[in-house]
XYZ file of C-alpha atoms in Angstrom:
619
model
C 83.679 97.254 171.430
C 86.961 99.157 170.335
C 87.069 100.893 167.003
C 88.466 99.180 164.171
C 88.660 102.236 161.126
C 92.286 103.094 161.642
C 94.709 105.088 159.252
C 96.712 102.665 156.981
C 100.661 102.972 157.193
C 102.501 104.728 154.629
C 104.130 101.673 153.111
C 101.078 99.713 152.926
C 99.311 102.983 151.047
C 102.182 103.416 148.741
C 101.646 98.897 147.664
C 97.938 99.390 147.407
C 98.615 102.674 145.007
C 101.045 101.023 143.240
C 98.460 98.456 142.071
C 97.119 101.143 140.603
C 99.978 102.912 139.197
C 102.475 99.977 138.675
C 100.525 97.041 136.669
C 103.810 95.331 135.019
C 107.414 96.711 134.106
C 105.935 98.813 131.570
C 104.205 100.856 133.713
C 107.328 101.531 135.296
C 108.929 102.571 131.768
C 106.569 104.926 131.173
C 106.923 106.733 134.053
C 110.571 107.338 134.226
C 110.467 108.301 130.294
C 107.755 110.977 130.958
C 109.866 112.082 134.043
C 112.774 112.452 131.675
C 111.093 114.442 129.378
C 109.541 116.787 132.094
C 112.964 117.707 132.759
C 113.590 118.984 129.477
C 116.228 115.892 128.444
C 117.275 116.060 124.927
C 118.969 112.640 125.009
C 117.812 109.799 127.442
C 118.499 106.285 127.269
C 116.495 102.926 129.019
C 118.430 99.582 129.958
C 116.524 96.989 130.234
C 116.960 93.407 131.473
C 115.102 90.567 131.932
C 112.162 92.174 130.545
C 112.119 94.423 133.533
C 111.764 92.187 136.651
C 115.581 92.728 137.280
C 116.480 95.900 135.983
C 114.821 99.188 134.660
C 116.957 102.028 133.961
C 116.599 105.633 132.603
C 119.456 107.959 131.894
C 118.609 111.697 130.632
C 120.827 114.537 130.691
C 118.023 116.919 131.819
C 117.429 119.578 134.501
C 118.479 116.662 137.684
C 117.568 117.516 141.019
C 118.812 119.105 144.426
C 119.608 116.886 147.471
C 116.122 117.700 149.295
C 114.146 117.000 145.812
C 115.722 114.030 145.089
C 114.080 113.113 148.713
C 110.772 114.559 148.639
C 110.182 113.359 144.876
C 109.480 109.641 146.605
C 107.200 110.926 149.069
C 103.387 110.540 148.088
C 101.743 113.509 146.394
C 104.860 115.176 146.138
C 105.135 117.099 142.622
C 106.435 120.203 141.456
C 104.132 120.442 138.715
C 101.157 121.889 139.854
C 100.710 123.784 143.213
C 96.101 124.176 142.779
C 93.826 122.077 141.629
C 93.249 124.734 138.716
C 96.393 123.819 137.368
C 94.897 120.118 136.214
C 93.020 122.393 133.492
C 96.574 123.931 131.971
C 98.794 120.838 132.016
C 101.632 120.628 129.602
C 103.970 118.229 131.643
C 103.365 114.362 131.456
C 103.700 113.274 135.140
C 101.792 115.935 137.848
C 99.859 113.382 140.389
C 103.392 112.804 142.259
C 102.184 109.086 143.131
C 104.466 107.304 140.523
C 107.739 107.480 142.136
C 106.577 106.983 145.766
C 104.554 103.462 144.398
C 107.613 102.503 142.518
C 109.816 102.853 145.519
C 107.500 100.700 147.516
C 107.415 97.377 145.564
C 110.942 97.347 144.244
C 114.768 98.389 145.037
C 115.365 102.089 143.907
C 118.673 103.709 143.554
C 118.743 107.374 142.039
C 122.198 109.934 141.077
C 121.124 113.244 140.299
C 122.827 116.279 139.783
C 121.933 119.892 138.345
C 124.195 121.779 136.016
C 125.063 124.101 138.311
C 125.957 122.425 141.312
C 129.365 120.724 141.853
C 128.240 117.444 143.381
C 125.623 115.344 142.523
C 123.069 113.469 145.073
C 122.616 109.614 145.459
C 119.779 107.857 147.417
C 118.956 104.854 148.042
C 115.456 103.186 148.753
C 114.152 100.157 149.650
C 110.638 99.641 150.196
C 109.826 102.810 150.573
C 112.651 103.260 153.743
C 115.540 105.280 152.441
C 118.439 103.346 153.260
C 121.201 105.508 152.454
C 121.598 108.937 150.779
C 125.154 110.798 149.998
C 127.245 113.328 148.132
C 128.419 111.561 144.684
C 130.182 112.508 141.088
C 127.540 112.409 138.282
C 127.147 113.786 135.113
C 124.566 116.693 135.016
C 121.016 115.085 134.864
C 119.270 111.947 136.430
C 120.137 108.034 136.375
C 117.254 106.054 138.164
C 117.025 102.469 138.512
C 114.712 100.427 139.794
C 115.879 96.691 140.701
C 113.692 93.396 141.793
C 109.930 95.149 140.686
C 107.511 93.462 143.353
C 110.183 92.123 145.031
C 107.956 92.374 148.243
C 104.773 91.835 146.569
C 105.709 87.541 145.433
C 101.904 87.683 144.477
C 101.629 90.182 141.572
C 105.361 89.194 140.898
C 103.986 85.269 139.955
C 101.079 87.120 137.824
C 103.751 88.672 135.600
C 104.019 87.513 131.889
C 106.512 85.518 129.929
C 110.054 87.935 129.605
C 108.805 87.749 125.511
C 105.445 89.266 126.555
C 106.627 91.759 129.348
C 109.326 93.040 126.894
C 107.119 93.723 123.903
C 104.845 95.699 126.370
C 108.141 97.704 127.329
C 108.520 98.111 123.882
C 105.235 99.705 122.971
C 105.155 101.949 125.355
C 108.898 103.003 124.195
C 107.901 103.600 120.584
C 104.573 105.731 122.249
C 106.955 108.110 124.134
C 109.415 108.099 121.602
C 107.036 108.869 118.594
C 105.267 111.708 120.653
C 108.961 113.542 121.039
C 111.333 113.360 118.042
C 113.089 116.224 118.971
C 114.929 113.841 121.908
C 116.842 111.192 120.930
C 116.262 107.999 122.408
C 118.360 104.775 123.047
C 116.736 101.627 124.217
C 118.869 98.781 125.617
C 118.304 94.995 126.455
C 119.876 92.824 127.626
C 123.230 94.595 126.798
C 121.856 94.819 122.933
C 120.517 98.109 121.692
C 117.290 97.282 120.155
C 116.853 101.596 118.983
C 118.893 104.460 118.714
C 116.397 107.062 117.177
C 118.068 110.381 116.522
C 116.165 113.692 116.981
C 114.392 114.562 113.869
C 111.285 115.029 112.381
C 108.216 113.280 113.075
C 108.398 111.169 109.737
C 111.813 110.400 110.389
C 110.968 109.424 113.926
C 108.401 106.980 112.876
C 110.164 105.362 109.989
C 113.125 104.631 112.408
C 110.946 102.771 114.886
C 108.692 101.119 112.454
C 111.383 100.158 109.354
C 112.427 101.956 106.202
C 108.818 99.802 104.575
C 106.790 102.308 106.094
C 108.054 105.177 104.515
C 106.093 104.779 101.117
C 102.944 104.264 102.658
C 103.072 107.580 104.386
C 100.276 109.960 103.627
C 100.632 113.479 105.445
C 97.768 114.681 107.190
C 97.426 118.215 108.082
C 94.648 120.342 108.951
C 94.379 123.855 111.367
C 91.075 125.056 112.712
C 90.203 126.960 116.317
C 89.122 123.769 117.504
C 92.642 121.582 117.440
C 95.036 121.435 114.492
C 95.693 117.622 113.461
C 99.305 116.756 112.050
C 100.340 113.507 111.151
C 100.721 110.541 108.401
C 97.814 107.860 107.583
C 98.990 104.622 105.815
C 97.901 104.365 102.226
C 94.288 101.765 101.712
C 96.382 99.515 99.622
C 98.667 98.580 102.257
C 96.073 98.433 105.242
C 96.829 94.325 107.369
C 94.126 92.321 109.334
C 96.133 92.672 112.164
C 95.655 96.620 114.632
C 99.061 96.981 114.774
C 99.981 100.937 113.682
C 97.386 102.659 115.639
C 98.499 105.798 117.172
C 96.654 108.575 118.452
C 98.185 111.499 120.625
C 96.597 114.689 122.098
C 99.211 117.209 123.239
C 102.450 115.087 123.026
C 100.749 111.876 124.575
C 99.852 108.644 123.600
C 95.926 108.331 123.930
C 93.471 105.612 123.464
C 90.070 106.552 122.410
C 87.513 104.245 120.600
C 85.278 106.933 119.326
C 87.919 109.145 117.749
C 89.274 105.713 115.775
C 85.695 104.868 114.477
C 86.550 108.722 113.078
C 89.494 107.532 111.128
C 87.904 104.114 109.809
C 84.949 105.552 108.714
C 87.263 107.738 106.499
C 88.296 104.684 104.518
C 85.136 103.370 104.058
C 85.068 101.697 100.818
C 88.750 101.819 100.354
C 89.814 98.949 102.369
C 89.183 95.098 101.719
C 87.318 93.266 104.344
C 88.365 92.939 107.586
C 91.614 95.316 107.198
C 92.806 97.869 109.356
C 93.739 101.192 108.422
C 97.258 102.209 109.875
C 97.733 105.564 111.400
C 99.846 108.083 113.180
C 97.831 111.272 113.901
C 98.829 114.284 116.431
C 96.239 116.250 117.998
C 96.881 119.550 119.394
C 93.822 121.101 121.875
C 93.610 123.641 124.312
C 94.738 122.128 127.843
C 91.583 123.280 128.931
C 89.529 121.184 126.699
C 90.979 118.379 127.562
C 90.792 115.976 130.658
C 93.749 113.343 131.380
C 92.789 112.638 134.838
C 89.783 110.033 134.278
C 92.673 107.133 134.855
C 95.387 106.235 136.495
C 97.593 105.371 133.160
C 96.687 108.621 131.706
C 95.632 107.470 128.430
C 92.112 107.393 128.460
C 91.001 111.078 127.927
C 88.191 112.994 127.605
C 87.480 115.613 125.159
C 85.224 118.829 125.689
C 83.633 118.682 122.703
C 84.378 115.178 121.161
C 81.803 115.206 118.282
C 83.079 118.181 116.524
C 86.744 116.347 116.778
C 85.130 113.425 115.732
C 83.899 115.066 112.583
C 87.179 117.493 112.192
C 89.171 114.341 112.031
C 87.038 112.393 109.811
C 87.057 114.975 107.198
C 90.790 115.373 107.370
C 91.314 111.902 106.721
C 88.852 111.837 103.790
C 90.769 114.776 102.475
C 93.975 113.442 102.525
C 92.899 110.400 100.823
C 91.469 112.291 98.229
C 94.741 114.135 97.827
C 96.806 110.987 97.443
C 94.215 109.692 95.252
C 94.689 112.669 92.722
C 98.092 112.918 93.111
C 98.823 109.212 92.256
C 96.820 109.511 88.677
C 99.373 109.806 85.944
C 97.743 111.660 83.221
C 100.769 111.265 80.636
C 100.478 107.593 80.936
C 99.331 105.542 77.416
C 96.623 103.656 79.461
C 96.161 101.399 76.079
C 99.713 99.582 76.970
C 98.314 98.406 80.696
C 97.780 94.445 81.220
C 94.480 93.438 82.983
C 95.147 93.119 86.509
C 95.133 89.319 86.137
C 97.547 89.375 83.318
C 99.891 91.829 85.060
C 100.234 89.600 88.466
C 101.142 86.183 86.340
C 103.849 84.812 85.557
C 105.099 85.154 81.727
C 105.397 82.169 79.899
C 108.129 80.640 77.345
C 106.085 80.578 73.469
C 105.921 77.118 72.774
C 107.096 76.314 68.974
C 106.002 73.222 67.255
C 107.530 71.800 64.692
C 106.242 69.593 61.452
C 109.187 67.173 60.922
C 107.650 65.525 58.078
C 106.897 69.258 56.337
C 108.441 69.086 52.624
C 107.799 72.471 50.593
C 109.081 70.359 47.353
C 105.932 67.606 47.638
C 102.764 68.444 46.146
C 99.870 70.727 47.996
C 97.865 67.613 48.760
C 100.575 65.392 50.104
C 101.750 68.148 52.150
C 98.701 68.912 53.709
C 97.944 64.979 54.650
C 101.540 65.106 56.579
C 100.752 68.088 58.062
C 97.749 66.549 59.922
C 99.978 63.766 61.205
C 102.378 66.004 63.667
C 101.937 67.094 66.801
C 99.533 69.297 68.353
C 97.088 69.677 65.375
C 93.751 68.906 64.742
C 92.083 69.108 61.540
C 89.391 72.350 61.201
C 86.359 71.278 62.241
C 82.752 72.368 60.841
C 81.014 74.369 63.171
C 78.947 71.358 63.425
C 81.338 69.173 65.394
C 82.870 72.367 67.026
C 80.825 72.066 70.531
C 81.561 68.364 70.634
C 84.860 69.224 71.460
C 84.339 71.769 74.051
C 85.452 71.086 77.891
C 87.302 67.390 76.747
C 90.606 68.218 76.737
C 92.328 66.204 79.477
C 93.158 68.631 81.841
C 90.148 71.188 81.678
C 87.548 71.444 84.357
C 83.844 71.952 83.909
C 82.149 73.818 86.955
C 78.586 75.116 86.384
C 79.967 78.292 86.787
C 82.213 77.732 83.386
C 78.937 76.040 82.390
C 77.021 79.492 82.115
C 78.944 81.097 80.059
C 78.925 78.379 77.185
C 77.076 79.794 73.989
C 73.755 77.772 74.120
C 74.728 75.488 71.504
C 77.336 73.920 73.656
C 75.584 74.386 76.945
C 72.556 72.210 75.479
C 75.132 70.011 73.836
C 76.619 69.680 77.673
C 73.399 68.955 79.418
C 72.047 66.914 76.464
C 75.214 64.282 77.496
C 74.528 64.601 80.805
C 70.723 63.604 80.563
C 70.937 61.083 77.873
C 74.242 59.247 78.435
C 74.195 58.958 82.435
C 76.711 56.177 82.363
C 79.390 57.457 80.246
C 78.763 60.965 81.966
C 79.411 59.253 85.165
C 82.444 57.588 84.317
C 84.137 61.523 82.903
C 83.103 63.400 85.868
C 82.985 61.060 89.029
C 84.879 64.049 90.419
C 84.693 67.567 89.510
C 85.129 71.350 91.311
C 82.475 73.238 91.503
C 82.780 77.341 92.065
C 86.716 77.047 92.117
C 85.958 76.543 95.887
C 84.453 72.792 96.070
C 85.894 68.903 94.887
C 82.505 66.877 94.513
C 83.448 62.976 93.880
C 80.833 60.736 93.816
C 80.413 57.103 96.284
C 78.403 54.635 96.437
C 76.597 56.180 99.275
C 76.294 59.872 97.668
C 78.005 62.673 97.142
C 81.372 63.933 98.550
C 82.012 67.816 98.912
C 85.262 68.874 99.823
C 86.031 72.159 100.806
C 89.567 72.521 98.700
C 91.297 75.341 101.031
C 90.636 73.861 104.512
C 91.650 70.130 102.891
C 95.224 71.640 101.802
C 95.141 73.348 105.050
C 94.961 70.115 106.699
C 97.442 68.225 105.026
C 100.108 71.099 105.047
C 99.726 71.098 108.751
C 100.220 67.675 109.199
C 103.257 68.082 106.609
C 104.697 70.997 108.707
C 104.428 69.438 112.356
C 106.118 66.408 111.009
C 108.636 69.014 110.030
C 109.170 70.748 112.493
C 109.300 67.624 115.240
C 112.122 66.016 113.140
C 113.784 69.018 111.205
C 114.558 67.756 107.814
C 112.267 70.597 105.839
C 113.324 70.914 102.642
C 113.808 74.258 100.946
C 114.233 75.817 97.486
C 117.333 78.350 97.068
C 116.592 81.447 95.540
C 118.890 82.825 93.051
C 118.749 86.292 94.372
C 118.267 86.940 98.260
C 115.063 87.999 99.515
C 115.515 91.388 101.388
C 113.035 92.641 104.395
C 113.073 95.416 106.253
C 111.384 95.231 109.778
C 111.381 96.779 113.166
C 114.002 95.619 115.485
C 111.209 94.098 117.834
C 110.072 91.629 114.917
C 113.233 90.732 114.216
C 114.053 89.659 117.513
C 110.191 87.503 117.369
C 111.796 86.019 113.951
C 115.011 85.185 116.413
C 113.447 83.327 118.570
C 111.115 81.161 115.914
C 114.672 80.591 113.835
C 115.057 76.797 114.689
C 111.049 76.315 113.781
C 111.160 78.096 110.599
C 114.349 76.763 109.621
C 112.930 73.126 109.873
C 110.504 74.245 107.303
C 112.404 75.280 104.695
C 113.392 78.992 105.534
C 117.075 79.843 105.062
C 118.319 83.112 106.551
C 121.411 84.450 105.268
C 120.796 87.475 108.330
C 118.862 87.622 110.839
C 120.913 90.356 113.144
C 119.466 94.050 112.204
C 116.506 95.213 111.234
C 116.847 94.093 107.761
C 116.006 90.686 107.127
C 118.006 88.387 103.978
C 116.211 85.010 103.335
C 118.205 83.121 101.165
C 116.027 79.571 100.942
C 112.049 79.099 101.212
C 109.944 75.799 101.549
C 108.916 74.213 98.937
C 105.397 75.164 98.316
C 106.028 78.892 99.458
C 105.810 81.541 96.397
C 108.271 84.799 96.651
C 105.150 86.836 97.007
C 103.541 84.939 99.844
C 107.026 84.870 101.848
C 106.268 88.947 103.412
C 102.170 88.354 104.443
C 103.645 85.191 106.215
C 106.166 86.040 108.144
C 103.559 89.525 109.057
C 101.010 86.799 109.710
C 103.470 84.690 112.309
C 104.621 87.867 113.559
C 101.279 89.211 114.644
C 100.202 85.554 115.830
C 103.008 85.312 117.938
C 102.398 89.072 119.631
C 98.672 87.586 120.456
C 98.756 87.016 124.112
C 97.288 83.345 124.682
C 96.348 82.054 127.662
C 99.856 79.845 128.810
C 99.570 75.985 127.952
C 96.333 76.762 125.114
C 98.764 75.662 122.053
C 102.102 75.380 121.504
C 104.549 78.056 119.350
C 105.069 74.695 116.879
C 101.319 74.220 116.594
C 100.665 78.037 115.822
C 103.652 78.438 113.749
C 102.838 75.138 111.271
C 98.909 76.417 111.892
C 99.563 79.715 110.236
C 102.181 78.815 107.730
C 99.597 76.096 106.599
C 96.661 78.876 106.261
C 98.972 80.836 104.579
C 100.446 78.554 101.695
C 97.143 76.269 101.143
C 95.381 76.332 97.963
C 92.705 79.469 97.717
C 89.202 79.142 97.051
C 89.469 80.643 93.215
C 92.511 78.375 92.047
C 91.760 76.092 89.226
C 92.223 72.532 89.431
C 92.587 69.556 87.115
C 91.440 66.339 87.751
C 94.833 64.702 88.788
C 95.483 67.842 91.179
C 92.094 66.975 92.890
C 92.822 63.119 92.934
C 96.116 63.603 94.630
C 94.568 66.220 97.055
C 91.842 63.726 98.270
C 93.882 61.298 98.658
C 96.750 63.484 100.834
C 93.693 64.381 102.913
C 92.569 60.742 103.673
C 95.987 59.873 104.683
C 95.732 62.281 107.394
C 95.364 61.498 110.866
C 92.492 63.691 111.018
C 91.326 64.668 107.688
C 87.722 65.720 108.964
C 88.767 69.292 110.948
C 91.355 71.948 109.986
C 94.184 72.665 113.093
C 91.307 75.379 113.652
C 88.632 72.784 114.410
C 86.402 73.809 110.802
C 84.930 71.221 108.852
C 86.672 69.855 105.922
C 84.358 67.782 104.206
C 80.522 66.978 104.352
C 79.195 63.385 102.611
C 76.192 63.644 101.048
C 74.025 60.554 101.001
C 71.278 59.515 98.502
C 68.489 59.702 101.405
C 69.212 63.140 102.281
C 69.009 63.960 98.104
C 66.423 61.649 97.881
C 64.670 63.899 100.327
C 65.070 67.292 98.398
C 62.842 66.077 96.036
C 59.943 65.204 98.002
């Protein structure tokens, strides 16, 4: 038998490596920005189009490249950034395996002009496959252009397995804001499509971040800074107030690059214990500077899982950090000149204030008599004569539009809570006929049947019938919206804004009325009907973030997630009051749904109780 172990070609290495190296366009970003940076650029700029798959380009006016490095920088292993393997333990360049380049150039069309400033002619080469098809003498501005054209052009397989141009794009994107947050001393321009999504400035590193993320974040900044022989830590955390459900501004770096590391965010959250509500995130943008030696970015292939020497004292550095700037911020917030006697409750200061209502006696004469003008005064509106304490809990809980949970029930003084469940017991059929149905706990509409008892869980019902209201919306577009008086201004990150592009038509058959919709700051000038001022910013957050969730293709539709979260976003909370015609009308919305038992989320609406299964709680 002939031997079959046989060296693989160099091609065929270069497409298994770049399954390593190359997962998706943004892999291909990455490296060319942290190529750009290694040589020194102080400006570079990426074009993108469609999401990648046709086009990646990177600009940079840094050091550029002879003719022969411009050809040995696409062979495999090829780097001029370390020369012995003791070098991987004093790294302070971004790219140093020398695979990147050589696996880009085998799955894609690569055309590279380089020139250094102090040669006359720049370089051009061209590669296809990794076979350099042409390379010449050409004019070019001092630095490096690379593009890479058709990624997996000759690898249809992986090519099929790419993501929707929405999806590949926002991955571009992140890794983008990751390179450009770790360097604010470059400027960076980002291009797609022939529309420049960024053009950051060099600055500082709060200036850097507030440009990518919107002018918003810039109040809920906290510096964080703290120097010991271990690492020094620099950076902003968000303030607890304004922490979101959703992991969205979560940035670590160690030594100018983007890092992921699980333990080290456990770190940061444990920080903010007790300061955040349940189930939010804290928001974060914290540098870490270690000894290269310390640290080990060579674990994997995308270079940001790392390894730290001694990650438990980090782990405890960092924690204590964040605790202190949080207690900074706490003290410096407190206003000690402020008359604390002149603050609303906290309910008081979020509602609305009211007109005084003024009633008027029109049959009030000062020129009749004392007794005459007392009997007219008890015919006009609004008043009741006084009552002897007596008669007083009578009247408790029977105006019209009151409801009477148990929970209001506890806090009756006993005289009227006795009074209460003395009705109840000894008048069952007039009791039944006043509260056939009721809410109990601000959370639950009990109406009784002739079967039993019918709970209804008040949020997920108005969940239901908003999303039935909403798809009908937004399959025949006549939403109907409320204009606002004064516009509603936003400020958001240019990626958002372009998800808020796309969803336009949807959320304009809704009710939403842009008046711009082109720049990072967003003007709504109409909102649907049932939609308060306040809740308009947590939605469109809420869509945002639901739309960035990467769903399996074909699970639901962008109309059923859109009317899905704009219906848990605008449907009555568990805690709102309700009168008795509010709960008729909702129970009767509900039952003219096509499918009043299960929320778009497949929960339970409503459970029946029936007189067997009571029957049998007594046994």
């Amino acid at each position: 038998m002939s031997d079959i172990i046989r060296l693989l070609p160099d091609h065929v290495a270069n497409q298994i490596a770049a399954g390593e190296v190359v997962q998706r366009p943004a892999s291909v970003v990455k490296e060319l920005l942290e190529n750009a940076i290694d040589a020194s650029a102080k400006a570079i700029t990426l074009i993108i189009k469609d999401a990648g798959k046709t086009l990646v380009q990177v600009i940079d006016d840094g050091k550029g490249m002879s003719t022969t490095d411009a050809r040995m920088a696409f062979e495999r292993h090829a780097t001029s950034k370390i020369s012995s393997a003791e070098d991987l333990f004093a790294l302070a360049t971004k790219g140093f395996r020398g695979e990147a380049l050589a696996s880009v150039a085998a799955i894609a069309h690569v055309s590279v002009k380089t020139r250094r400033e102090e040669d006359d002619l720049g370089t051009q080469l061209d590669i296809e496959g990794s076979k350099v098809t042409g390379q010449e003498p050409v004019v070019t501005p001092a630095g490096t252009m690379i593009s890479v054209r058709n990624l997996f052009y000759n690898v249809p397989a992986r090519r099929k397995f790419l993501k929707s141009d929405s999806v590949e794009l926002r991955n571009i994107t992140n890794e983008f804001h990751r390179v450009a947050m770790a360097h604010p001393q470059i400027a960076f321009k980002f291009i797609n499509n022939d529309s420049e999504l960024f053009n950051l400035p060099a600055g500082s590193y709060r200036h850097r971040i507030v440009n990518i993320m919107g002018s918003r974040v810039d109040d809920k900044l906290v510096p964080l800074k703290e120097e010991t022989e271990l690492l020094s830590i620099h950076g902003y955390i968000g303030k607890p107030e304004f922490a979101r459900k959703t992991k969205g501004l979560q940035y670590f770096f160690a030594n100018d690059r983007f890092i992921k590391h699980s333990y080290l965010h456990h770190a940061v959250v444990s920080a903010f214990e007790g300061l955040l509500p349940d189930k939010a995130n804290p928001s974060y943008f914290i540098y870490l500077d270690v000894p290269p030696d310390s640290i080990d970015i060579n674990i994997h292939p995308t270079k940001t899982e790392v390894k730290f020497e001694d990650e438990h004292s980090i782990y405890a550095i960092i924690r204590a950090s964040v605790k202190h700037a949080l207690g900074q911020f706490s003290i410096d917030s407190i206003d000690f000149q402020k008359d604390t006697e002149l603050d609303l409750p906290y309910e008081k200061a979020r509602s609305a204030a009211s007109a005084p209502r003024i009633e008027v006696d029109p049959d009030f004469n000062p020129f009749k008599q004392t007794d005459s003008r007392s009997s007219n005064t008890q015919k006009s509106n609004g008043y009741r004569p006084e009552k002897s304490p007596a008669w007083e809990s009578l009247y408790a809980g029977l105006d019209e539009d009151s409801t009477m949970t148990d929970e209001n029930l506890a806090f009756l003084p006993d005289q009227q809570a006795g009074a209460k469940a003395e009705q109840s017991l000894f008048s069952p059929e007039e009791a039944t006929n006043d509260t056939n149905i009721f809410q109990l706990q601000r959370k639950f509409i009990i109406s009784t049947l002739q079967s039993g008892l019918l709970v209804i869980n008040q949020n997920r019902a108005h969940e239901r019938i908003l999303y039935e209201q909403l798809l009908r919306q937004l399959t025949v577009q006549n939403g109907v919206s409320q204009q606002l008086l004064f516009p509603i201004s936003i400020n958001r990150p240019q990626e958002e804004v372009t998800i808020l592009k796309q969803l336009q038509t949807e959320l304009e058959s809704v009710g939403f009325l842009f008046k711009n919709l082109e720049n990072a700051n967003i003007e709504i000038e109409g909102l649907p009907l049932d939609l308060k001022e306040t809740d308009v910013e947590p939605l469109l957050d809420s869509i945002i973030a639901f739309q960035q969730e990467e769903l399996p293709d074909g699970s639901f539709s962008h109309v059923d997630r859109l009317a899905s979260r704009m219906a848990s976003k605008i449907a009555i909370k568990t805690g709102d009051a309700l009168n008795k015609k509010q709960m008729e009308q909702l129970i009767d919305e509900l039952f003219a749904c096509k499918e009043p038992e299960l929320t778009a989320q497949r929960k339970k609406v409503f459970i029946n109780l029936t007189g067997d299964h009571l029957n049998s709680k007594f046994n």
